[in-house]
XYZ file of C-alpha atoms in Angstrom:
613
model
C 68.990 7.689 8.919
C 65.305 8.026 9.767
C 62.569 7.718 7.198
C 59.546 9.965 6.772
C 56.558 8.077 5.349
C 53.276 9.626 4.240
C 50.105 7.740 5.005
C 47.978 8.838 2.058
C 46.472 5.468 1.217
C 46.095 4.283 4.756
C 44.476 7.511 5.892
C 41.759 6.764 3.386
C 41.308 3.334 4.908
C 40.953 4.795 8.375
C 38.265 7.114 7.066
C 36.215 4.049 6.228
C 35.918 3.184 9.895
C 32.626 4.800 10.776
C 33.215 4.188 14.476
C 35.501 7.210 14.476
C 34.182 10.670 13.761
C 35.473 14.179 14.131
C 32.033 15.423 15.101
C 31.742 17.219 18.435
C 29.116 14.835 19.778
C 30.713 12.617 22.392
C 29.886 8.918 22.189
C 31.873 6.161 23.878
C 30.363 2.685 23.826
C 31.713 -0.689 22.788
C 32.597 -0.346 19.109
C 31.674 3.346 18.829
C 33.919 6.253 19.778
C 33.331 9.861 18.783
C 34.396 13.218 20.132
C 37.023 12.135 22.662
C 40.219 12.016 20.600
C 40.833 13.473 17.163
C 42.783 12.542 14.053
C 45.369 15.224 14.703
C 48.326 13.795 12.772
C 48.704 12.845 9.115
C 51.956 10.879 8.793
C 54.866 9.536 10.804
C 58.619 9.680 11.201
C 60.303 6.282 11.393
C 63.519 5.618 13.226
C 65.053 2.149 13.466
C 67.872 1.379 15.874
C 69.371 -1.162 18.241
C 68.739 -1.034 21.986
C 71.234 -2.875 24.206
C 69.889 -5.130 26.940
C 71.529 -5.652 30.335
C 73.262 -8.822 29.113
C 74.751 -6.978 26.124
C 72.345 -8.371 23.503
C 71.157 -5.774 20.986
C 67.496 -5.794 19.977
C 66.114 -4.096 16.856
C 63.491 -1.462 17.647
C 61.411 0.672 15.262
C 59.975 3.966 16.509
C 57.102 5.737 14.729
C 56.507 9.325 15.845
C 53.486 11.324 14.656
C 53.845 14.126 12.099
C 51.458 16.981 11.355
C 51.859 19.125 8.245
C 55.398 17.877 7.754
C 56.534 18.614 11.304
C 57.393 15.811 13.728
C 55.735 16.189 17.107
C 58.304 17.147 19.749
C 56.023 17.192 22.784
C 56.172 14.006 24.897
C 53.458 11.516 23.953
C 52.265 8.161 25.308
C 53.827 5.084 23.727
C 52.160 1.833 22.663
C 54.592 -0.905 21.719
C 54.634 -4.450 20.384
C 57.107 -7.240 21.241
C 57.142 -9.695 18.335
C 58.844 -12.834 17.076
C 57.389 -12.318 13.585
C 59.739 -9.527 12.398
C 59.162 -5.886 13.270
C 59.570 -4.619 9.671
C 59.750 -6.183 6.209
C 60.891 -4.632 2.959
C 58.115 -4.541 0.372
C 58.615 -5.164 -3.369
C 58.935 -1.423 -4.020
C 61.371 -0.875 -1.164
C 58.583 0.281 1.134
C 58.441 -0.791 4.767
C 55.679 -3.187 5.856
C 55.067 -3.179 9.576
C 52.453 -3.144 12.288
C 52.685 0.646 12.270
C 51.195 0.721 8.768
C 48.347 -1.597 9.762
C 44.936 -0.100 10.605
C 45.553 -0.218 14.367
C 49.057 1.214 14.071
C 47.817 4.051 11.897
C 44.856 4.756 14.149
C 47.191 5.134 17.123
C 49.694 7.337 15.321
C 47.021 9.664 13.973
C 45.635 10.094 17.484
C 48.922 11.082 19.017
C 50.610 7.888 20.139
C 54.208 6.974 19.464
C 54.099 3.403 18.153
C 57.075 1.098 18.697
C 57.779 -2.432 17.437
C 60.669 -4.549 18.743
C 62.053 -7.814 17.406
C 62.309 -10.365 20.210
C 65.813 -11.688 20.748
C 66.765 -14.289 18.192
C 64.212 -12.994 15.663
C 64.072 -10.392 12.898
C 67.112 -8.115 13.025
C 67.740 -8.670 16.736
C 70.779 -10.461 18.074
C 70.675 -13.443 20.416
C 68.912 -16.779 20.155
C 65.420 -17.994 20.935
C 65.956 -21.194 22.892
C 62.450 -21.215 24.295
C 59.304 -19.145 24.201
C 58.146 -16.620 26.782
C 61.346 -17.221 28.711
C 62.383 -15.247 31.772
C 65.103 -13.564 29.708
C 62.570 -12.478 27.087
C 60.321 -11.087 29.826
C 63.291 -9.170 31.219
C 63.888 -7.759 27.739
C 60.312 -6.465 27.718
C 60.875 -4.801 31.080
C 64.063 -3.136 29.886
C 62.568 -1.943 26.593
C 59.577 -0.480 28.430
C 61.766 1.449 30.841
C 64.112 2.561 28.035
C 61.113 3.969 26.173
C 59.998 5.843 29.283
C 63.331 7.692 29.388
C 63.105 9.034 25.834
C 62.355 12.729 25.391
C 59.402 11.970 23.090
C 57.697 9.745 25.708
C 55.517 11.149 28.486
C 56.183 8.146 30.723
C 52.888 6.360 30.056
C 53.291 3.153 28.104
C 50.957 0.470 26.782
C 51.436 -2.775 24.860
C 49.416 -4.400 22.100
C 49.461 -7.476 19.872
C 47.966 -10.909 19.467
C 48.986 -14.562 19.678
C 52.665 -14.693 20.683
C 52.593 -10.911 21.077
C 49.645 -11.258 23.443
C 51.606 -13.528 25.751
C 54.666 -11.266 25.708
C 52.430 -8.542 27.167
C 51.426 -10.759 30.082
C 55.011 -11.773 30.735
C 56.056 -8.118 30.609
C 53.298 -7.192 33.069
C 54.530 -9.915 35.422
C 57.888 -8.102 35.611
C 55.995 -5.002 36.850
C 57.753 -2.256 34.857
C 56.779 1.020 36.588
C 55.800 2.830 33.381
C 53.643 0.080 31.830
C 50.071 1.183 32.512
C 47.820 -0.860 30.213
C 47.939 -3.807 27.824
C 45.609 -5.217 25.171
C 46.440 -8.929 24.628
C 44.499 -10.670 21.850
C 44.103 -14.397 21.064
C 46.757 -15.550 23.546
C 47.492 -18.554 25.725
C 47.191 -18.520 29.506
C 48.289 -22.048 30.426
C 51.207 -23.055 28.196
C 50.700 -26.805 28.594
C 47.237 -26.528 27.070
C 48.732 -25.183 23.845
C 50.475 -28.350 22.587
C 48.636 -30.833 24.812
C 44.985 -31.232 25.719
C 44.715 -33.574 28.690
C 47.704 -35.503 27.358
C 46.753 -35.468 23.647
C 49.422 -33.860 21.443
C 48.198 -31.445 18.754
C 51.269 -32.081 16.651
C 49.999 -30.709 13.321
C 49.601 -27.147 14.610
C 52.972 -27.293 16.346
C 54.785 -28.747 13.330
C 53.089 -26.191 11.065
C 54.586 -23.435 13.199
C 57.991 -25.043 12.723
C 57.521 -25.187 8.965
C 56.247 -21.607 8.884
C 59.214 -20.268 10.834
C 61.816 -22.273 8.882
C 60.373 -21.933 5.368
C 62.738 -19.898 3.256
C 64.960 -19.274 6.261
C 68.062 -18.812 4.129
C 66.437 -16.177 1.942
C 64.285 -14.499 4.596
C 67.112 -12.138 5.427
C 66.520 -10.428 2.073
C 63.113 -9.262 3.288
C 64.008 -8.169 6.825
C 64.479 -4.425 7.160
C 67.822 -3.583 8.794
C 68.137 -0.756 11.307
C 68.899 2.688 9.913
C 72.682 2.727 10.317
C 73.140 -0.787 8.944
C 73.116 0.143 5.245
C 75.298 -2.814 4.232
C 73.298 -5.195 6.450
C 76.442 -6.111 8.347
C 74.687 -6.234 11.701
C 71.648 -7.948 10.220
C 73.783 -10.702 8.696
C 75.692 -11.172 11.935
C 72.492 -11.377 13.951
C 70.900 -13.734 11.454
C 73.889 -16.077 11.445
C 72.851 -17.373 14.866
C 69.313 -18.324 13.791
C 70.343 -21.960 13.371
C 70.646 -22.082 17.159
C 66.959 -21.223 17.610
C 64.629 -24.029 18.658
C 61.377 -24.868 16.932
C 58.245 -25.553 18.936
C 58.005 -29.209 17.919
C 61.597 -29.783 19.007
C 60.617 -28.564 22.470
C 57.071 -29.826 22.938
C 57.302 -33.273 21.348
C 59.672 -34.422 24.100
C 57.901 -32.514 26.887
C 54.784 -34.621 27.371
C 53.996 -33.784 30.968
C 53.151 -30.558 32.741
C 56.164 -31.088 35.004
C 58.574 -31.851 32.142
C 62.038 -30.323 32.555
C 63.844 -28.585 29.697
C 67.512 -29.422 30.152
C 68.815 -26.820 27.692
C 67.292 -23.878 29.555
C 67.193 -25.620 32.942
C 63.496 -24.782 33.148
C 60.238 -26.442 34.023
C 58.912 -25.005 30.790
C 55.166 -25.326 31.458
C 55.682 -23.447 34.715
C 58.478 -20.989 33.994
C 57.195 -19.990 30.537
C 53.474 -19.911 31.314
C 51.487 -16.749 32.185
C 49.341 -18.885 34.492
C 52.308 -19.117 36.856
C 52.606 -15.332 37.150
C 49.042 -14.308 37.973
C 50.032 -12.974 41.382
C 52.744 -10.773 39.874
C 50.403 -9.455 37.172
C 47.793 -8.613 39.793
C 50.359 -6.855 41.978
C 51.483 -4.759 39.006
C 48.158 -2.921 38.833
C 48.417 -2.898 35.034
C 45.043 -2.656 33.289
C 44.275 -5.614 30.993
C 41.768 -5.671 28.112
C 41.329 -9.267 26.909
C 40.295 -9.822 23.289
C 39.383 -13.398 22.348
C 37.600 -15.432 19.700
C 35.159 -18.299 20.157
C 36.927 -20.283 17.412
C 40.422 -19.365 18.541
C 42.453 -22.305 19.785
C 42.941 -20.247 22.981
C 39.257 -19.457 23.547
C 39.278 -20.989 27.031
C 42.440 -19.102 27.982
C 40.688 -15.741 27.621
C 38.185 -16.718 30.315
C 40.852 -18.228 32.554
C 42.903 -15.046 32.518
C 39.819 -12.946 33.191
C 38.830 -15.155 36.140
C 42.272 -14.845 37.703
C 42.792 -11.098 37.345
C 41.935 -8.863 40.291
C 43.001 -5.514 38.823
C 41.335 -3.335 36.151
C 40.132 -5.629 33.377
C 37.736 -6.105 30.485
C 36.909 -9.065 28.233
C 35.565 -9.014 24.684
C 34.796 -12.347 22.946
C 33.907 -12.281 19.261
C 32.918 -14.767 16.566
C 36.400 -15.264 15.170
C 39.195 -17.818 14.834
C 42.808 -17.045 15.664
C 44.052 -15.478 12.453
C 41.658 -15.248 9.557
C 38.682 -13.074 10.496
C 37.809 -10.919 7.505
C 34.702 -9.342 8.982
C 35.305 -5.575 8.575
C 33.012 -4.879 11.516
C 35.223 -6.993 13.767
C 38.339 -5.208 12.541
C 36.627 -1.911 13.283
C 35.595 -3.141 16.736
C 39.128 -4.356 17.474
C 40.618 -0.968 16.608
C 37.968 1.089 18.375
C 38.350 -0.760 21.659
C 42.120 -0.336 21.679
C 41.811 3.405 21.079
C 39.237 3.716 23.864
C 41.405 1.634 26.200
C 44.636 3.509 25.646
C 42.913 6.906 25.637
C 41.567 6.127 29.100
C 44.730 4.693 30.653
C 47.495 6.570 28.819
C 45.840 9.932 28.107
C 43.543 10.147 31.142
C 40.543 10.768 28.876
C 37.356 10.106 30.915
C 35.557 8.157 28.187
C 33.639 5.875 30.553
C 35.158 2.604 29.379
C 35.581 1.416 32.971
C 31.984 2.290 33.845
C 30.639 -0.320 31.415
C 30.041 -4.012 32.175
C 33.380 -5.812 32.188
C 32.381 -8.562 29.740
C 31.029 -8.254 26.195
C 30.141 -11.354 24.153
C 29.301 -11.732 20.483
C 27.205 -14.776 19.642
C 28.534 -17.343 17.156
C 27.290 -16.591 13.663
C 26.633 -12.922 14.363
C 28.155 -10.499 11.882
C 26.899 -7.349 13.588
C 28.758 -5.984 16.574
C 25.930 -3.858 17.950
C 23.991 -6.591 19.768
C 26.623 -7.787 22.204
C 25.691 -9.533 25.441
C 27.019 -7.505 28.377
C 27.782 -8.888 31.827
C 29.941 -8.458 34.904
C 30.012 -12.184 35.626
C 31.193 -15.382 33.967
C 29.457 -17.738 33.626
C 26.470 -15.537 32.827
C 23.942 -15.202 35.652
C 21.147 -16.781 33.607
C 23.107 -19.976 32.929
C 21.569 -23.296 33.936
C 23.535 -26.499 33.485
C 21.571 -29.231 31.738
C 22.709 -32.866 31.711
C 21.861 -34.641 28.462
C 22.478 -38.398 28.526
C 23.679 -40.891 25.936
C 20.855 -43.348 25.263
C 20.019 -46.340 23.115
C 17.839 -45.716 20.086
C 17.950 -44.553 16.504
C 17.838 -40.857 15.714
C 17.567 -41.598 12.000
C 19.818 -38.626 11.269
C 23.230 -40.139 10.573
C 24.755 -43.387 9.341
C 27.159 -43.713 12.267
C 28.115 -46.963 13.958
C 25.265 -46.683 16.452
C 23.128 -43.568 15.680
C 22.209 -43.247 19.366
C 20.050 -40.537 20.882
C 20.420 -37.751 23.439
C 17.851 -37.605 26.223
C 17.420 -35.557 29.388
C 16.378 -38.704 31.246
C 19.114 -40.655 32.980
C 19.438 -44.302 31.863
C 17.691 -46.837 34.096
C 18.893 -50.051 32.437
C 21.585 -52.048 34.176
C 23.286 -52.847 30.885
C 23.820 -50.376 28.096
C 26.877 -49.724 25.966
C 28.229 -48.999 22.488
C 31.182 -50.938 21.095
C 33.415 -49.085 18.682
C 36.391 -50.385 16.730
C 38.640 -47.313 16.733
C 38.848 -45.756 13.272
C 42.123 -43.879 13.057
C 41.159 -42.178 9.803
C 38.683 -39.980 11.704
C 39.405 -36.266 11.323
C 37.810 -32.898 11.955
C 39.452 -31.652 8.770
C 42.382 -29.607 7.534
C 40.857 -26.145 7.959
C 40.240 -26.237 11.702
C 40.869 -23.738 14.480
C 44.260 -25.415 14.874
C 45.092 -24.930 11.186
C 43.977 -21.305 11.331
C 46.490 -20.682 14.122
C 49.207 -21.812 11.704
C 48.008 -19.257 9.100
C 46.055 -21.791 7.075
C 42.430 -21.623 6.003
C 39.561 -21.765 8.473
C 36.433 -23.575 7.331
C 35.109 -26.668 9.073
C 33.457 -29.166 6.730
C 30.091 -30.818 7.162
C 31.033 -33.070 10.087
C 28.819 -35.944 8.912
C 31.708 -37.845 7.313
C 33.608 -37.743 10.598
C 30.455 -38.634 12.541
C 30.112 -41.800 10.476
C 33.566 -42.916 11.624
C 32.598 -42.729 15.288
C 29.627 -43.165 17.562
C 26.974 -40.464 17.795
C 24.151 -39.359 20.041
C 21.608 -36.968 18.497
C 18.329 -35.489 19.679
C 15.516 -37.730 18.473
C 13.191 -34.843 17.686
C 14.053 -31.412 16.294
C 14.017 -28.498 18.715
C 10.606 -26.890 19.015
C 12.110 -23.545 20.031
C 15.409 -21.753 19.779
C 17.949 -22.850 22.375
C 21.101 -20.956 23.362
C 24.228 -22.402 24.933
C 26.863 -20.119 26.445
C 29.771 -21.436 28.461
C 31.909 -24.537 28.885
C 30.264 -27.903 28.098
C 31.544 -30.797 30.214
C 31.739 -34.423 29.136
C 31.480 -37.357 31.523
C 32.084 -40.617 29.703
C 32.526 -44.117 31.103
C 34.641 -46.219 28.765
C 37.117 -49.049 28.466
C 39.461 -50.409 25.837
C 40.497 -53.843 24.694
C 44.144 -52.759 24.412
C 44.800 -50.412 27.318
C 45.384 -46.693 26.819
C 43.452 -44.705 24.218
C 42.438 -41.181 23.242
C 38.838 -39.993 23.293
C 37.602 -37.043 21.214
C 34.175 -35.495 21.655
C 32.518 -33.015 19.288
C 29.429 -30.878 19.839
C 27.526 -30.199 16.618
C 24.449 -28.417 15.253
C 22.446 -30.548 12.807
C 20.340 -28.555 10.344
C 17.063 -29.860 8.853
C 18.926 -30.714 5.630
C 21.258 -33.035 7.568
C 24.375 -30.845 7.501
C 26.194 -31.140 10.824
C 28.162 -28.037 11.838
C 31.114 -28.056 14.216
C 30.664 -26.049 17.415
C 33.168 -27.259 19.999
C 35.390 -30.150 21.008
C 37.377 -31.689 23.812
C 39.654 -34.673 24.224
C 41.615 -36.697 26.746
C 44.139 -39.516 26.895
C 42.639 -42.129 29.176
C 45.823 -42.516 31.218
C 45.429 -38.848 32.264
C 41.921 -39.329 33.681
C 42.872 -38.463 37.276
C 41.724 -35.037 38.446
C 43.410 -32.679 40.893
C 42.816 -29.175 42.177
C 43.991 -26.508 39.731
C 46.751 -24.084 40.828
C 44.587 -21.175 39.665
C 40.891 -20.349 39.322
C 39.803 -22.972 36.788
C 36.158 -21.855 36.710
C 35.124 -25.055 38.470
C 35.982 -27.133 35.399
C 37.670 -30.550 35.538
C 41.439 -30.134 35.897
C 43.982 -32.774 34.934
C 47.414 -31.917 36.296
C 49.130 -34.190 33.760
C 52.296 -34.697 35.792
C 54.279 -37.763 34.845
C 53.436 -39.369 38.188
C 49.721 -38.764 37.568
C 49.518 -41.083 34.582
C 47.635 -44.294 35.212
C 48.049 -47.753 33.780
C 44.930 -48.371 31.719
C 43.986 -52.010 32.101
C 42.179 -53.643 29.175
C 38.512 -54.151 29.966
C 38.483 -51.945 33.066
C 35.942 -49.095 33.058
C 37.272 -45.574 33.575
C 35.421 -42.325 34.189
C 36.691 -39.705 31.754
C 35.517 -36.203 32.609
C 36.753 -33.078 30.829
C 35.544 -29.731 29.571
C 35.050 -28.733 25.959
C 36.044 -25.405 24.443
C 33.619 -22.592 25.355
C 30.968 -21.413 22.927
C 28.066 -19.009 22.584
C 25.687 -20.562 20.083
C 21.993 -20.437 19.312
C 20.353 -23.590 17.963
C 17.485 -22.616 15.697
C 14.026 -24.145 15.812
C 13.979 -27.383 13.812
C 17.676 -28.144 14.426
C 19.151 -30.990 16.467
C 22.027 -31.263 18.926
C 24.601 -33.977 18.254
C 27.526 -35.344 20.242
C 30.114 -37.413 18.363
C 32.860 -39.576 19.887
C 35.953 -40.790 18.035
C 39.417 -42.016 18.975
C 41.490 -39.980 16.530
C 41.795 -36.680 14.692
C 44.469 -37.671 12.217
C 44.952 -34.272 10.568
C 45.452 -32.463 13.868
C 46.854 -34.856 16.486
C 49.075 -37.925 16.659
C 46.702 -40.519 18.154
C 46.716 -42.490 14.897
C 50.498 -42.788 15.144
C 50.672 -43.857 18.786
C 47.854 -46.346 19.209
C 47.144 -49.641 17.536
C 43.756 -51.020 16.612
C 41.527 -51.458 19.632
C 37.869 -51.833 20.537
C 36.439 -49.057 22.693
C 33.278 -49.524 24.739
C 31.280 -46.479 25.847
C 28.844 -47.232 28.666
C 25.378 -45.681 29.080
C 23.715 -47.663 31.867
C 22.245 -46.657 35.224
C 25.565 -47.085 37.026
C 27.742 -45.667 34.243
C 25.632 -42.849 32.809
C 27.657 -41.024 30.176
C 26.428 -37.510 29.427
C 27.231 -33.998 28.290
C 26.536 -31.031 30.565
C 25.350 -28.072 28.507
C 25.423 -24.477 29.845
C 21.936 -23.427 28.784
C 20.811 -19.804 28.842
C 17.348 -19.465 30.364
C 14.827 -16.637 29.955
C 16.625 -15.390 26.852
């Protein structure tokens, strides 16, 4: 039994998006698209069914075909589909169906003549099977088989795209790596590239985000079945109940990652080197050979902000990159939502409908500056880092900035230290935290709002510009920290924050990086790492950290595009814990950390400064 659903309310919402117009004038630029494709359809026809995979597992698939004036389109159309672990369709309180197809992007596609399809990944939603890992080879094979099944349907013209963000962004990359012949273009948003860097950052475990995902996926598990929409022929939910009965066999992320501390950890249940076999970074060659066009959509405050640039750097086929001022989940800027939709329509029109809208004639990279609400003044480039980037080393120095009541209140200076002895001693404060509304919390569908970082600064050591900036200063790229340090008790974690201090003393979070000292050794990356420090983090790479011995800790911070205003100051803060986001406070005991800033051990931050801007 298929369901016909009118889009009265949602059509009105689409009309609010001024980027789309039915005027004849043709305009196709980033965020604006007129005159190339029209709002031809007014509703859709929903069909929900099972599709059997090659191993016999049945996956739940919803198909949304465009309708015009009550008549379902019979001519073959391009298909854009989504491979999700978050349930393809939920039953609303009034018995209505809530799904990606009724979201703004789903509706925009349907109204412009795309069949939209959503599939529950195996072991999720109404699909059968179990999810014993994430982004597994079997799941990638499922994506291949669904894509090719779609291509054989009479309502498909053989041109297929994929869309979605977060988990659904990665499933697109893994599908592309399987090289399905009919997959032409994908639009991954807010996704990971290197799986190890999701739970671990240079050996530091971001357990709160991972555990939050476990709680989110298990909360109300027994009753969740009441909200999952069964397929059409499963009126008594017999199949749904049978499929759902195996959910207890699924594995949560924390169960996997907490015992897989190294990049070469082996998962005995799946017989996999998980950070290799389940990571898109290991399949770059296959993705490039596929020829599939990739439009990367990322956010500066996403936990995967670096991954967007890594994927871009490693792709050799048709590609674009758009970075916006957004976290992972909670952007409510209507202009960004409009931009997100517009770019997908332009992308799929070009690759799936052969509409010559010029999207591939534009610069490949578009960047929105942090703090910008408008989407009209994007920075366009064909290179990353930007051509007008100049790296500036700013050193940790003795002195008093008079701006914060931290343990040392040191200063930042462009001059390298000349003293033979210079250091800051710091008794590790394991109550230090960047807060409970961080980029990591946002990824777990919590709030996103960093606090004034001053309270955290006062639990660590700081280095701040002595004098306010006399002119605006813009940073765009990947800051790099080089810090010489030792510990009285052996191994330790080091966290570094980059902040913007306003004239009123409020210190705003911009970026961060961290490392476990025992992972300080660097190796060559297995992919284009943009020339940034790379820590392989194999078990055999870990070093014994001897108390009192000085170690050089060098690592990159998350990328940013930020303008410091005149009168503001730059601050760098170092701590040894982030108790609301990682587990350092659980692992390590009280210890004294010494950060060196002398002529031989010059600790500094390298800032990617934009010149002539």
